[in-house]
Tab-separated table of C-alpha atoms and ligand atoms in Angstrom:
chain	number	residue	atom	x	y	z
D	1	MET	CA	-47.563	-62.261	-59.028
D	2	ARG	CA	-50.629	-62.306	-56.612
D	3	GLY	CA	-52.076	-58.664	-55.990
D	4	LYS	CA	-53.507	-58.100	-52.599
D	5	LEU	CA	-57.174	-58.289	-51.731
D	6	VAL	CA	-59.182	-57.126	-48.996
D	7	ILE	CA	-62.986	-58.129	-48.682
D	8	GLY	CA	-65.450	-56.834	-45.905
D	9	ASN	CA	-67.889	-59.606	-44.586
D	10	TRP	CA	-70.794	-57.507	-43.250
D	11	LYS	CA	-72.657	-60.743	-41.983
D	12	MET	CA	-76.223	-59.855	-40.724
D	13	ASN	CA	-75.594	-56.001	-40.096
D	14	GLY	CA	-76.678	-53.114	-41.803
D	15	SER	CA	-79.557	-50.922	-43.223
D	16	LEU	CA	-80.432	-48.939	-46.226
D	17	GLU	CA	-79.221	-45.889	-44.306
D	18	ALA	CA	-76.193	-47.295	-42.801
D	19	ASN	CA	-75.189	-49.003	-45.794
D	20	ARG	CA	-75.377	-45.465	-47.876
D	21	CYS	CA	-73.428	-43.815	-44.978
D	22	LEU	CA	-70.494	-46.316	-44.778
D	23	LEU	CA	-69.728	-46.378	-48.506
D	24	GLN	CA	-70.040	-42.757	-48.905
D	25	GLU	CA	-67.112	-42.538	-46.486
D	26	LEU	CA	-65.174	-45.483	-47.394
D	27	LEU	CA	-65.144	-45.154	-51.529
D	28	PRO	CA	-63.962	-41.568	-52.191
D	29	PRO	CA	-60.407	-42.302	-50.162
D	30	LEU	CA	-60.658	-46.127	-51.631
D	31	ALA	CA	-60.750	-44.795	-55.085
D	32	ALA	CA	-57.234	-43.536	-54.323
D	33	LEU	CA	-55.787	-46.512	-52.920
D	34	LYS	CA	-54.065	-48.192	-55.960
D	35	GLY	CA	-52.867	-51.867	-56.065
D	36	VAL	CA	-55.310	-53.291	-53.723
D	37	GLY	CA	-58.571	-55.389	-54.706
D	38	VAL	CA	-61.524	-54.233	-52.305
D	39	ALA	CA	-64.671	-56.230	-51.971
D	40	VAL	CA	-67.711	-55.650	-49.907
D	41	CYS	CA	-70.632	-58.515	-48.976
D	42	PRO	CA	-73.344	-57.223	-47.648
D	43	PRO	CA	-76.528	-59.333	-46.641
D	44	PHE	CA	-78.559	-60.549	-49.617
D	45	PRO	CA	-81.470	-58.012	-49.521
D	46	TYR	CA	-79.098	-55.104	-49.982
D	47	LEU	CA	-77.148	-56.459	-52.945
D	48	ALA	CA	-78.948	-54.398	-55.322
D	49	GLN	CA	-78.498	-51.133	-53.370
D	50	VAL	CA	-75.155	-51.694	-52.853
D	51	ALA	CA	-74.327	-52.701	-56.381
D	52	GLY	CA	-75.722	-48.953	-57.225
D	53	LEU	CA	-73.909	-47.515	-54.822
D	54	LEU	CA	-70.437	-49.573	-55.694
D	55	GLU	CA	-71.047	-48.405	-59.594
D	56	GLY	CA	-67.817	-47.170	-61.080
D	57	SER	CA	-66.045	-46.992	-57.672
D	58	GLY	CA	-63.313	-50.125	-58.641
D	59	VAL	CA	-64.790	-51.730	-55.102
D	60	ALA	CA	-66.476	-55.121	-56.167
D	61	LEU	CA	-69.640	-56.696	-54.676
D	62	GLY	CA	-69.803	-60.116	-52.959
D	63	ALA	CA	-72.403	-62.284	-51.191
D	64	GLN	CA	-72.103	-64.486	-48.007
D	65	ASN	CA	-73.549	-67.465	-49.151
D	66	LEU	CA	-75.546	-69.342	-51.891
D	67	ASN	CA	-77.474	-72.702	-52.596
D	68	ALA	CA	-75.915	-75.319	-54.429
D	69	ALA	CA	-78.600	-75.645	-56.408
D	70	GLU	CA	-79.488	-73.546	-59.893
D	71	LYS	CA	-82.969	-72.977	-59.256
D	72	GLY	CA	-86.339	-74.706	-57.624
D	73	ALA	CA	-88.533	-75.451	-54.313
D	74	PHE	CA	-85.765	-74.284	-52.012
D	75	THR	CA	-87.720	-71.787	-49.836
D	76	GLY	CA	-85.659	-68.849	-48.642
D	77	GLU	CA	-82.534	-69.666	-50.459
D	78	VAL	CA	-80.498	-67.742	-53.208
D	79	ALA	CA	-78.892	-69.311	-56.112
D	80	GLY	CA	-75.616	-68.366	-57.725
D	81	GLY	CA	-76.918	-67.191	-61.040
D	82	MET	CA	-79.151	-64.555	-58.786
D	83	LEU	CA	-75.921	-63.355	-57.371
D	84	ALA	CA	-74.330	-62.849	-60.887
D	85	GLU	CA	-77.424	-61.454	-62.139
D	86	LEU	CA	-76.997	-58.648	-59.167
D	87	GLY	CA	-73.549	-58.202	-59.776
D	88	CYS	CA	-71.841	-60.065	-57.413
D	89	ARG	CA	-68.045	-61.000	-58.233
D	90	TYR	CA	-67.436	-63.043	-55.185
D	91	VAL	CA	-69.249	-65.460	-52.704
D	92	LEU	CA	-68.147	-66.707	-49.630
D	93	VAL	CA	-68.506	-70.760	-49.051
D	94	GLY	CA	-68.319	-72.523	-45.893
D	95	HIS	CA	-67.569	-69.458	-43.581
D	96	SER	CA	-67.506	-70.914	-40.056
D	97	GLU	CA	-70.755	-69.572	-38.935
D	98	ARG	CA	-72.352	-71.674	-41.674
D	99	ARG	CA	-70.460	-74.827	-41.226
D	100	SER	CA	-71.050	-74.155	-37.324
D	101	LEU	CA	-74.447	-72.647	-37.019
D	102	TYR	CA	-76.061	-74.276	-40.137
D	103	GLY	CA	-74.326	-77.529	-40.371
D	104	GLU	CA	-72.669	-77.441	-43.824
D	105	SER	CA	-70.135	-80.309	-44.220
D	106	ASP	CA	-67.023	-80.232	-46.156
D	107	GLU	CA	-68.948	-82.064	-48.907
D	108	ALA	CA	-71.764	-79.397	-48.762
D	109	VAL	CA	-69.253	-76.437	-48.795
D	110	ALA	CA	-67.768	-78.153	-51.964
D	111	GLU	CA	-70.961	-78.426	-53.746
D	112	LYS	CA	-71.715	-74.895	-53.224
D	113	PHE	CA	-68.037	-74.012	-54.601
D	114	GLU	CA	-68.953	-75.994	-57.830
D	115	ALA	CA	-72.055	-74.069	-58.105
D	116	ALA	CA	-70.490	-70.564	-57.454
D	117	LEU	CA	-68.004	-71.523	-60.366
D	118	ALA	CA	-71.022	-72.625	-62.524
D	119	ALA	CA	-72.715	-69.180	-61.985
D	120	GLY	CA	-69.395	-67.144	-62.948
D	121	LEU	CA	-68.735	-65.950	-59.497
D	122	VAL	CA	-65.360	-66.420	-57.540
D	123	PRO	CA	-65.828	-68.523	-54.687
D	124	VAL	CA	-63.990	-67.530	-51.470
D	125	LEU	CA	-63.326	-70.708	-50.046
D	126	CYS	CA	-63.408	-70.322	-46.070
D	127	VAL	CA	-61.521	-72.882	-43.658
D	128	GLY	CA	-60.180	-73.158	-40.103
D	129	GLU	CA	-59.928	-74.850	-37.201
D	130	THR	CA	-61.468	-74.516	-34.022
D	131	LEU	CA	-59.617	-73.934	-30.686
D	132	ALA	CA	-59.877	-77.422	-29.249
D	133	GLN	CA	-58.647	-78.874	-32.765
D	134	ARG	CA	-55.607	-76.570	-32.647
D	135	ARG	CA	-55.074	-77.699	-28.903
D	136	ASP	CA	-55.442	-81.088	-29.838
D	137	GLY	CA	-53.023	-80.723	-33.152
D	138	SER	CA	-55.437	-81.199	-35.730
D	139	THR	CA	-55.284	-77.822	-37.302
D	140	GLU	CA	-53.403	-79.256	-40.410
D	141	ALA	CA	-55.352	-82.284	-40.718
D	142	VAL	CA	-58.664	-80.235	-40.633
D	143	ILE	CA	-57.547	-77.973	-43.101
D	144	ALA	CA	-56.504	-80.450	-45.016
D	145	ALA	CA	-59.837	-82.081	-45.152
D	146	GLN	CA	-61.182	-78.696	-45.886
D	147	VAL	CA	-59.517	-78.151	-48.818
D	148	ARG	CA	-59.412	-81.567	-50.382
D	149	ALA	CA	-63.262	-81.938	-50.335
D	150	VAL	CA	-63.028	-79.155	-53.025
D	151	LEU	CA	-60.176	-80.079	-54.761
D	152	GLN	CA	-61.624	-83.578	-55.086
D	153	ARG	CA	-65.218	-82.328	-56.250
D	154	VAL	CA	-63.913	-79.733	-58.833
D	155	GLY	CA	-60.109	-80.807	-59.592
D	156	SER	CA	-57.688	-78.075	-60.563
D	157	ALA	CA	-60.322	-75.791	-61.984
D	158	ALA	CA	-61.204	-75.156	-58.247
D	159	ILE	CA	-58.190	-73.087	-57.833
D	160	ALA	CA	-57.772	-70.904	-61.223
D	161	VAL	CA	-60.406	-68.498	-60.054
D	162	ALA	CA	-60.550	-69.083	-56.395
D	163	VAL	CA	-59.956	-67.477	-53.075
D	164	VAL	CA	-59.457	-69.041	-50.361
D	165	ALA	CA	-59.597	-67.442	-46.648
D	166	TYR	CA	-58.098	-69.084	-43.591
D	167	GLU	CA	-60.188	-68.000	-40.379
D	168	PRO	CA	-59.274	-69.666	-37.551
D	169	VAL	CA	-62.596	-70.030	-35.813
D	170	TRP	CA	-61.025	-69.258	-32.485
D	171	ALA	CA	-60.238	-65.567	-34.135
D	172	ILE	CA	-63.479	-64.816	-35.590
D	173	GLY	CA	-65.223	-62.150	-33.606
D	174	THR	CA	-63.302	-63.048	-30.456
D	175	GLY	CA	-60.673	-60.079	-30.579
D	176	GLU	CA	-58.104	-62.616	-30.870
D	177	THR	CA	-55.656	-63.082	-33.748
D	178	ALA	CA	-53.425	-65.652	-34.792
D	179	THR	CA	-49.738	-64.160	-34.608
D	180	PRO	CA	-48.460	-63.537	-38.130
D	181	GLU	CA	-46.282	-66.318	-37.881
D	182	GLN	CA	-49.184	-68.746	-36.690
D	183	ALA	CA	-50.922	-67.746	-39.748
D	184	GLN	CA	-48.394	-67.772	-42.379
D	185	ALA	CA	-47.763	-71.277	-41.351
D	186	VAL	CA	-51.319	-72.538	-41.915
D	187	HIS	CA	-51.225	-70.242	-45.380
D	188	ARG	CA	-48.224	-72.098	-46.448
D	189	HIS	CA	-49.971	-75.356	-45.820
D	190	ILE	CA	-52.876	-74.262	-47.624
D	191	ARG	CA	-50.563	-73.305	-50.749
D	192	ALA	CA	-49.019	-76.722	-50.421
D	193	LEU	CA	-52.191	-78.391	-50.437
D	194	LEU	CA	-53.463	-76.406	-53.769
D	195	GLY	CA	-49.935	-77.303	-55.069
D	196	GLU	CA	-50.899	-81.160	-54.853
D	197	ALA	CA	-53.531	-80.246	-57.484
D	198	ASP	CA	-51.964	-77.839	-59.559
D	199	GLY	CA	-48.605	-75.917	-58.534
D	200	VAL	CA	-48.631	-72.787	-60.841
D	201	LEU	CA	-52.236	-72.071	-60.107
D	202	ALA	CA	-51.476	-72.610	-56.306
D	203	ALA	CA	-48.758	-70.125	-56.738
D	204	ALA	CA	-51.337	-67.222	-57.962
D	205	THR	CA	-54.315	-68.155	-55.743
D	206	PRO	CA	-54.712	-65.254	-53.408
D	207	ILE	CA	-55.325	-66.855	-49.659
D	208	LEU	CA	-56.388	-64.153	-47.459
D	209	TYR	CA	-55.982	-64.421	-43.583
D	210	GLY	CA	-59.435	-63.379	-41.172
D	211	GLY	CA	-60.013	-63.216	-38.007
D	212	SER	CA	-60.537	-60.240	-35.840
D	213	VAL	CA	-58.059	-58.105	-38.310
D	214	LYS	CA	-58.049	-54.881	-37.141
D	215	ALA	CA	-56.214	-51.695	-38.197
D	216	ASP	CA	-53.363	-52.124	-35.863
D	217	ASN	CA	-52.532	-55.732	-36.510
D	218	ALA	CA	-53.272	-55.714	-40.295
D	219	ALA	CA	-49.688	-54.708	-41.532
D	220	ALA	CA	-47.765	-57.505	-39.954
D	221	LEU	CA	-50.328	-60.142	-40.873
D	222	PHE	CA	-50.082	-58.901	-44.627
D	223	ALA	CA	-46.634	-58.368	-44.518
D	224	GLN	CA	-46.315	-62.642	-44.249
D	225	PRO	CA	-45.340	-64.392	-48.076
D	226	ASP	CA	-48.314	-66.641	-48.026
D	227	ILE	CA	-50.940	-63.835	-46.645
D	228	ASP	CA	-52.623	-62.023	-49.495
D	229	GLY	CA	-55.028	-59.862	-47.920
D	230	GLY	CA	-57.984	-60.312	-45.520
D	231	LEU	CA	-61.434	-61.297	-44.817
D	232	ILE	CA	-62.556	-58.778	-42.429
D	233	GLY	CA	-65.587	-58.819	-40.094
D	234	GLY	CA	-66.216	-56.611	-37.512
D	235	ALA	CA	-63.812	-54.009	-38.507
D	236	SER	CA	-65.400	-53.688	-42.068
D	237	LEU	CA	-68.485	-52.021	-40.705
D	238	GLU	CA	-66.398	-49.051	-39.656
D	239	ALA	CA	-65.064	-47.045	-42.337
D	240	ALA	CA	-61.938	-45.669	-40.764
D	241	SER	CA	-61.062	-49.197	-39.606
D	242	PHE	CA	-61.507	-50.705	-42.693
D	243	LEU	CA	-59.795	-47.931	-44.783
D	244	ALA	CA	-56.688	-48.464	-42.756
D	245	ILE	CA	-56.836	-52.483	-43.287
D	246	CYS	CA	-57.265	-51.766	-47.009
D	247	GLN	CA	-54.267	-49.641	-46.845
D	248	ALA	CA	-52.000	-52.080	-44.764
D	249	ALA	CA	-52.655	-54.181	-47.789
D	250	ARG	CA	-51.055	-51.972	-50.190
Y	301	PEP	C1	-65.292	-63.103	-40.721
Y	301	PEP	O1	-66.459	-63.193	-40.176
Y	301	PEP	O2	-65.088	-63.691	-41.641
Y	301	PEP	C2	-64.438	-62.546	-39.603
Y	301	PEP	C3	-62.969	-62.414	-39.862
Y	301	PEP	O3	-64.614	-61.698	-38.556
Y	301	PEP	P1	-64.145	-60.944	-37.544
Y	301	PEP	O4	-63.089	-60.050	-38.274
Y	301	PEP	O5	-65.181	-59.696	-36.761
Y	301	PEP	O6	-63.058	-61.704	-36.698
């Protein structure tokens, strides 16, 4: 039985003061919310601060990226082991902003996914099509290539611990959301792709939806049979919105 999971991706936002205020508002009501896993992914410099603030709260810590290497001469990069040492449970891999702005290929994302597993982290594999790809009918093929690149590299171990996030690129930060039916169709496709590696594990893999999820559209999305929660960008920076989304997942 899959539980619900909501992950906040703070992207390159926050400050010591803003993080403290946000979590001060968020953590007490979240403590009363049962049956939903919640995590937040602050920028790297704030991981230690946020780890401290989250202590004993039941809210997990995640990071937004990692380097595929264990250590070495990679100026400006961060290794999975470092994230684990700071208390991260999750790490996003292949977010569309990483793919489009920093040129991460399906293969590079698969390498990062493998590195995350090796570091004991739960990789959150982000997949999604652009608007042009949706319009030309290649959504399923694009998602299949993104998922299979990971499965080919790590096999069914990939899905034993992982989370997948379907984030249509055209819905991220745009205010435009996939309809629950559109999202469900792709989530079903993703579960079938995972099932090619291992049907039992695929049935247990959380598949989150991301892309302009807000308090007023979350419940309808989360009610779909293959949508197991959300990866939330903009709305995770506002305590009331993020809380309402987490409550909608209950
Ligand atoms: C994201 O960046 O993962 C995301 C889903 O952003 P937003 O909720 O702002 O669309």
